[in-house]
Short mmCIF file of C-alpha atoms and ligand atoms in Angstrom, two decimals:
data_model
loop_
_atom_site.label_atom_id
_atom_site.label_comp_id
_atom_site.label_asym_id
_atom_site.label_seq_id
_atom_site.Cartn_x
_atom_site.Cartn_y
_atom_site.Cartn_z
CA MET A 1 86.88 119.97 99.87
CA LYS A 2 87.15 116.38 98.66
CA VAL A 3 90.56 114.75 98.04
CA ARG A 4 90.28 114.07 94.30
CA LYS A 5 93.87 113.93 93.09
CA VAL A 6 96.95 111.92 93.95
CA ILE A 7 100.58 112.42 93.04
CA ILE A 8 102.52 109.19 92.64
CA THR A 9 106.24 109.77 92.32
CA VAL A 10 108.17 107.38 90.09
CA ALA A 11 111.07 109.65 89.20
CA GLY A 12 113.64 108.20 91.62
CA ARG A 13 116.79 106.60 90.25
CA GLY A 14 116.40 103.36 92.20
CA THR A 15 120.05 103.21 93.26
CA ARG A 16 119.27 100.56 95.89
CA PHE A 17 118.30 98.31 92.99
CA LEU A 18 121.35 98.79 90.76
CA PRO A 19 122.39 97.32 88.40
CA LEU A 20 118.78 96.34 87.50
CA THR A 21 117.67 99.98 87.39
CA ARG A 22 120.23 100.88 84.71
CA SER A 23 117.55 100.12 82.13
CA GLN A 24 114.39 99.12 84.03
CA PRO A 25 112.22 101.27 86.30
CA LYS A 26 112.05 99.66 89.76
CA GLU A 27 108.31 100.45 89.81
CA MET A 28 107.87 97.81 87.07
CA LEU A 29 109.28 95.00 89.22
CA PRO A 30 106.66 92.33 89.82
CA LEU A 31 104.87 91.63 93.04
CA ILE A 32 103.56 88.19 92.03
CA ASN A 33 102.22 89.04 88.54
CA LYS A 34 101.55 92.77 88.77
CA PRO A 35 104.14 95.56 88.71
CA LEU A 36 104.61 97.50 91.95
CA ILE A 37 103.18 100.67 90.42
CA GLN A 38 99.84 98.96 89.87
CA TYR A 39 99.38 98.46 93.62
CA ALA A 40 99.73 102.21 94.15
CA VAL A 41 97.26 102.96 91.35
CA GLU A 42 94.76 100.42 92.71
CA GLU A 43 95.11 101.85 96.23
CA ALA A 44 94.30 105.31 94.85
CA ILE A 45 91.27 104.06 92.95
CA GLY A 46 90.09 102.06 95.98
CA SER A 47 90.30 105.28 98.00
CA GLY A 48 87.99 107.25 95.69
CA ILE A 49 90.70 109.24 93.89
CA GLU A 50 89.60 110.57 90.49
CA GLN A 51 92.85 111.73 88.94
CA ILE A 52 96.35 110.29 89.15
CA ILE A 53 99.41 112.39 88.42
CA LEU A 54 102.53 110.32 87.87
CA ILE A 55 105.81 112.20 88.20
CA THR A 56 108.19 110.35 85.90
CA ALA A 57 111.69 110.90 84.56
CA LEU A 58 114.06 109.78 81.87
CA GLY A 59 114.03 105.99 81.41
CA LYS A 60 110.55 105.44 82.86
CA HIS A 61 108.54 105.10 79.64
CA ALA A 62 107.73 101.44 80.41
CA ILE A 63 105.30 102.75 83.04
CA GLU A 64 103.42 104.90 80.50
CA ASP A 65 103.28 101.99 78.06
CA TYR A 66 101.96 99.70 80.77
CA PHE A 67 98.86 101.79 81.46
CA ASP A 68 98.28 102.51 77.77
CA ARG A 69 96.03 100.42 75.51
CA SER A 70 97.73 97.82 73.35
CA LEU A 71 95.43 97.20 70.39
CA GLU A 72 97.88 94.66 69.01
CA LEU A 73 97.87 92.58 72.19
CA GLU A 74 94.07 92.82 72.40
CA HIS A 75 93.82 91.59 68.80
CA VAL A 76 96.05 88.57 69.49
CA LEU A 77 94.09 87.64 72.63
CA GLU A 78 90.82 88.03 70.74
CA GLN A 79 92.01 85.71 67.95
CA LYS A 80 93.14 83.12 70.48
CA GLY A 81 89.76 83.28 72.21
CA LYS A 82 91.32 84.36 75.52
CA THR A 83 88.32 86.47 76.50
CA LYS A 84 88.97 86.68 80.24
CA LEU A 85 92.54 87.94 79.74
CA LEU A 86 91.33 90.30 77.03
CA GLN A 87 88.80 91.83 79.37
CA GLU A 88 91.43 92.19 82.12
CA MET A 89 93.79 93.97 79.70
CA ARG A 90 91.03 96.38 78.61
CA GLU A 91 90.09 97.12 82.20
CA LEU A 92 93.70 97.86 83.08
CA SER A 93 94.01 100.63 80.49
CA SER A 94 90.71 102.19 81.49
CA LEU A 95 91.46 102.07 85.23
CA VAL A 96 91.54 105.78 85.80
CA ASN A 97 92.54 109.10 84.33
CA ILE A 98 96.37 109.22 84.54
CA CYS A 99 98.49 112.18 83.52
CA TYR A 100 102.26 112.29 83.40
CA ILE A 101 104.73 115.01 84.33
CA ARG A 102 108.42 114.63 83.63
CA GLN A 103 110.73 115.78 86.39
CA LYS A 104 113.64 116.99 84.31
CA GLU A 105 116.18 117.14 87.12
CA GLN A 106 116.08 114.77 90.06
CA LEU A 107 116.24 117.32 92.85
CA GLY A 108 114.34 115.32 95.45
CA LEU A 109 110.86 114.32 96.56
CA GLY A 110 109.89 117.89 97.48
CA HIS A 111 110.89 119.12 94.03
CA ALA A 112 109.00 116.26 92.34
CA ILE A 113 105.80 117.28 94.15
CA LEU A 114 106.33 120.93 93.24
CA THR A 115 106.27 120.05 89.54
CA ALA A 116 102.56 119.14 89.92
CA ARG A 117 101.54 122.48 91.43
CA GLU A 118 99.55 123.70 88.43
CA ILE A 119 97.71 120.43 87.91
CA ILE A 120 96.75 120.20 91.57
CA GLY A 121 95.67 123.84 91.87
CA ASP A 122 94.10 125.07 95.09
CA GLU A 123 92.79 121.89 96.66
CA PRO A 124 93.94 119.20 99.11
CA PHE A 125 95.64 116.23 97.47
CA ALA A 126 97.27 112.91 98.29
CA VAL A 127 100.78 111.59 97.69
CA ILE A 128 101.78 107.95 97.36
CA LEU A 129 105.40 106.78 97.30
CA PRO A 130 105.00 103.44 95.52
CA ASP A 131 108.05 101.78 97.17
CA ASP A 132 105.92 101.48 100.29
CA ILE A 133 103.43 98.74 99.53
CA ILE A 134 100.86 98.38 102.28
CA ASP A 135 98.74 95.28 102.63
CA SER A 136 95.52 96.20 104.44
CA PRO A 137 91.81 95.35 104.25
CA THR A 138 90.98 99.08 103.87
CA PRO A 139 93.37 100.94 101.54
CA VAL A 140 95.62 103.15 103.68
CA LEU A 141 94.82 106.23 101.65
CA ARG A 142 91.12 105.66 102.32
CA GLN A 143 91.87 105.38 106.06
CA MET A 144 93.75 108.68 105.86
CA ILE A 145 91.06 110.46 103.83
CA ALA A 146 88.60 109.57 106.63
CA ILE A 147 90.93 111.30 109.14
CA TYR A 148 91.28 114.28 106.80
CA GLU A 149 87.51 114.60 106.44
CA HIS A 150 87.18 114.76 110.20
CA TYR A 151 89.99 117.24 110.99
CA ARG A 152 90.35 119.03 107.60
CA THR A 153 94.10 119.31 107.91
CA ASN A 154 97.32 117.68 106.66
CA VAL A 155 97.71 113.97 107.47
CA ILE A 156 100.87 111.90 107.20
CA ALA A 157 101.17 108.14 107.67
CA VAL A 158 103.55 106.88 110.36
CA GLU A 159 104.59 103.61 111.94
CA PRO A 160 107.00 102.63 114.71
CA VAL A 161 110.44 101.85 113.28
CA ASN A 162 113.49 100.19 114.83
CA HIS A 163 115.68 102.56 116.80
CA GLN A 164 118.68 102.03 114.50
CA ASP A 165 116.53 102.67 111.40
CA THR A 166 115.60 106.31 112.09
CA VAL A 167 118.28 107.25 109.52
CA LYS A 168 115.99 105.86 106.79
CA TYR A 169 112.84 107.89 107.56
CA GLY A 170 111.31 111.23 108.34
CA ILE A 171 110.75 111.07 112.11
CA ILE A 172 108.05 112.98 113.99
CA GLU A 173 107.84 114.48 117.44
CA PRO A 174 104.32 113.36 118.41
CA GLU A 175 101.63 114.46 120.84
CA GLU A 176 98.96 111.80 121.15
CA ILE A 177 95.39 112.88 120.29
CA SER A 178 93.79 109.45 120.44
CA PRO A 179 94.98 105.88 119.83
CA ARG A 180 96.85 105.81 116.47
CA LEU A 181 96.48 109.57 115.96
CA TYR A 182 99.08 112.20 116.83
CA ARG A 183 99.55 115.88 116.41
CA VAL A 184 102.98 116.56 114.87
CA LEU A 185 105.00 119.00 116.98
CA SER A 186 108.06 118.82 114.75
CA LEU A 187 109.63 116.50 112.19
CA VAL A 188 113.11 115.82 110.92
CA GLU A 189 114.40 113.97 107.87
CA LYS A 190 116.50 110.86 108.56
CA PRO A 191 117.99 111.75 111.97
CA ARG A 192 120.62 109.63 113.72
CA PRO A 193 119.03 107.45 116.43
CA SER A 194 120.50 109.67 119.16
CA GLN A 195 118.81 112.72 117.62
CA ALA A 196 115.45 111.19 116.72
CA PRO A 197 112.50 112.80 118.55
CA SER A 198 110.61 109.45 118.65
CA ASN A 199 110.49 106.09 116.89
CA LEU A 200 107.54 107.08 114.66
CA GLY A 201 108.74 107.05 111.06
CA VAL A 202 106.95 108.63 108.12
CA VAL A 203 105.66 106.12 105.57
CA GLY A 204 104.98 107.07 101.95
CA ARG A 205 101.37 108.29 102.21
CA TYR A 206 100.41 111.93 102.70
CA ILE A 207 97.28 114.10 102.48
CA LEU A 208 98.47 117.65 101.96
CA MET A 209 96.87 121.07 101.88
CA PRO A 210 97.81 123.22 98.86
CA GLU A 211 99.80 125.60 101.11
CA ILE A 212 102.55 122.94 101.02
CA PHE A 213 103.54 124.32 97.59
CA ASP A 214 104.56 127.71 99.05
CA ALA A 215 106.42 125.87 101.79
CA LEU A 216 108.22 123.74 99.17
CA THR A 217 109.19 126.84 97.19
CA ALA A 218 110.70 128.34 100.35
CA THR A 219 112.55 125.14 101.32
CA PRO A 220 116.30 125.10 100.64
CA PRO A 221 118.03 121.85 99.68
CA GLY A 222 118.41 119.62 102.76
CA LYS A 223 119.66 116.04 103.25
CA ILE A 224 121.82 114.87 100.31
CA GLY A 225 121.36 118.28 98.67
CA GLU A 226 117.74 117.53 97.72
CA ILE A 227 114.53 119.47 98.41
CA GLN A 228 112.95 117.38 101.14
CA LEU A 229 109.21 117.14 101.66
CA THR A 230 109.88 116.61 105.38
CA ASP A 231 111.64 120.01 105.60
CA ALA A 232 108.71 121.71 103.83
CA LEU A 233 106.28 120.06 106.26
CA GLN A 234 108.35 121.38 109.17
CA LEU A 235 108.04 124.86 107.64
CA LEU A 236 104.28 124.40 107.13
CA LEU A 237 103.92 123.62 110.85
CA GLY A 238 104.40 127.32 111.57
CA GLN A 239 101.10 127.94 109.83
CA GLN A 240 99.04 124.73 109.77
CA THR A 241 98.33 121.63 111.81
CA ILE A 242 99.75 118.29 110.69
CA ASN A 243 98.30 115.08 112.06
CA ALA A 244 100.14 111.78 111.93
CA TYR A 245 98.17 108.58 111.62
CA GLU A 246 99.45 105.14 112.55
CA PHE A 247 97.68 103.22 109.81
CA GLU A 248 96.28 99.70 109.98
CA GLY A 249 98.16 97.39 107.64
CA LYS A 250 101.48 95.72 106.99
CA ARG A 251 104.05 97.77 105.11
CA TYR A 252 106.78 96.41 102.83
CA ASP A 253 109.66 98.56 101.60
CA THR A 254 109.96 97.19 98.08
CA GLY A 255 112.63 99.74 97.08
CA ASN A 256 115.46 97.34 98.01
CA PRO A 257 116.04 93.69 97.06
CA LEU A 258 115.40 92.19 100.52
CA GLY A 259 112.19 94.14 101.14
CA TRP A 260 110.96 93.32 97.65
CA LEU A 261 111.67 89.63 98.18
CA LYS A 262 109.86 89.62 101.55
CA ALA A 263 106.82 91.24 99.93
CA ASN A 264 106.77 88.62 97.19
CA VAL A 265 106.94 85.78 99.71
CA ALA A 266 104.20 87.32 101.88
CA PHE A 267 101.90 88.01 98.93
CA GLY A 268 102.67 84.58 97.45
CA LEU A 269 101.59 82.96 100.72
CA LYS A 270 98.20 84.64 100.32
CA GLU A 271 97.73 83.67 96.69
CA PRO A 272 95.63 80.55 96.02
CA GLY A 273 97.45 78.52 93.37
CA ILE A 274 100.87 79.57 94.72
CA ARG A 275 100.39 79.30 98.48
CA GLU A 276 100.63 75.54 99.03
CA GLU A 277 103.63 74.91 96.78
CA LEU A 278 105.45 77.95 98.17
CA LYS A 279 104.86 76.84 101.77
CA LYS A 280 106.29 73.39 100.97
CA TYR A 281 109.26 74.94 99.20
CA LEU A 282 110.05 77.32 102.09
CA ALA A 283 109.71 74.53 104.66
CA GLN A 284 112.22 72.30 102.89
CA LEU A 285 114.78 75.13 102.72
CA GLU A 286 115.19 75.07 106.50
C1 G1P B 301 111.09 109.33 101.72
C2 G1P B 301 110.90 110.52 102.68
C3 G1P B 301 111.00 110.04 104.13
C4 G1P B 301 109.98 108.93 104.38
C5 G1P B 301 110.19 107.78 103.35
C6 G1P B 301 109.08 106.75 103.47
O1 G1P B 301 112.42 108.88 101.83
O2 G1P B 301 111.89 111.50 102.40
O3 G1P B 301 110.73 111.11 105.00
O4 G1P B 301 110.12 108.44 105.69
O5 G1P B 301 110.18 108.28 102.00
O6 G1P B 301 109.29 105.67 102.60
P1 G1P B 301 113.11 107.85 100.76
O7 G1P B 301 112.69 106.48 101.18
O8 G1P B 301 112.56 108.23 99.42
O9 G1P B 301 114.57 108.07 100.88
#
């Protein structure tokens, strides 16, 4: 069965970005001139996804407004003769079919995914965590869908992480199948370096079989009292295969100020019209 739907979770509190996130969703922070959430939506569309399910929460309405049509703005642009911008604005609101679910209590990533059970139904689906922005010629989700179509089983994205950083990621115990592809033997959420089964950390892209929902229902609260997707995947391993794919691309963790800043510099250095000035500016800082 084709992967047609993606869940994008935007319900997190964004504590690493306080105080900004008191009144602004972190997913609306700009990467150059587009909000972070738009990169996730464009990756999904570029991967052939037909329906996007955004899991939102209190205080996130700016995201819904962003993807909505603004007839008033269109009218102003039309009057000013700004046809190119007008067309871009219209395209943005017709990007794809987006539906919204409100996660009423923030009980973790696993719980957020569970709220979409009825909309997903009985088919494989993708998950994007939009903090992880991945710059790659082929969208990472498309790379993963190709793996899924070959093996017809769960696929999670991984990359090597620094030894001391295992506490920030789900970490897998891998068995190599081929270069960049592993069979997951076990996985653990945010282990201490001494307890990590490898240095392969889970990155925010998943292709999941619908059986994950039963696993999530059976998963008790784990790390920081939240229902962890990683724990549910560990449970699912008793019944299904999970492959881990070391994707091609450069990942930025934009969920914290330093990672967000690095992403902006890197993307700025690729942007004609910004690149040359930015290079000069960075050079004279040293
Ligand atoms: C989540 C997952 C973790 C994964 C990470 C990737 O953690 O729980 O397993 O490695 O995303 O970004 P979070 O970063 O939301 O704490």
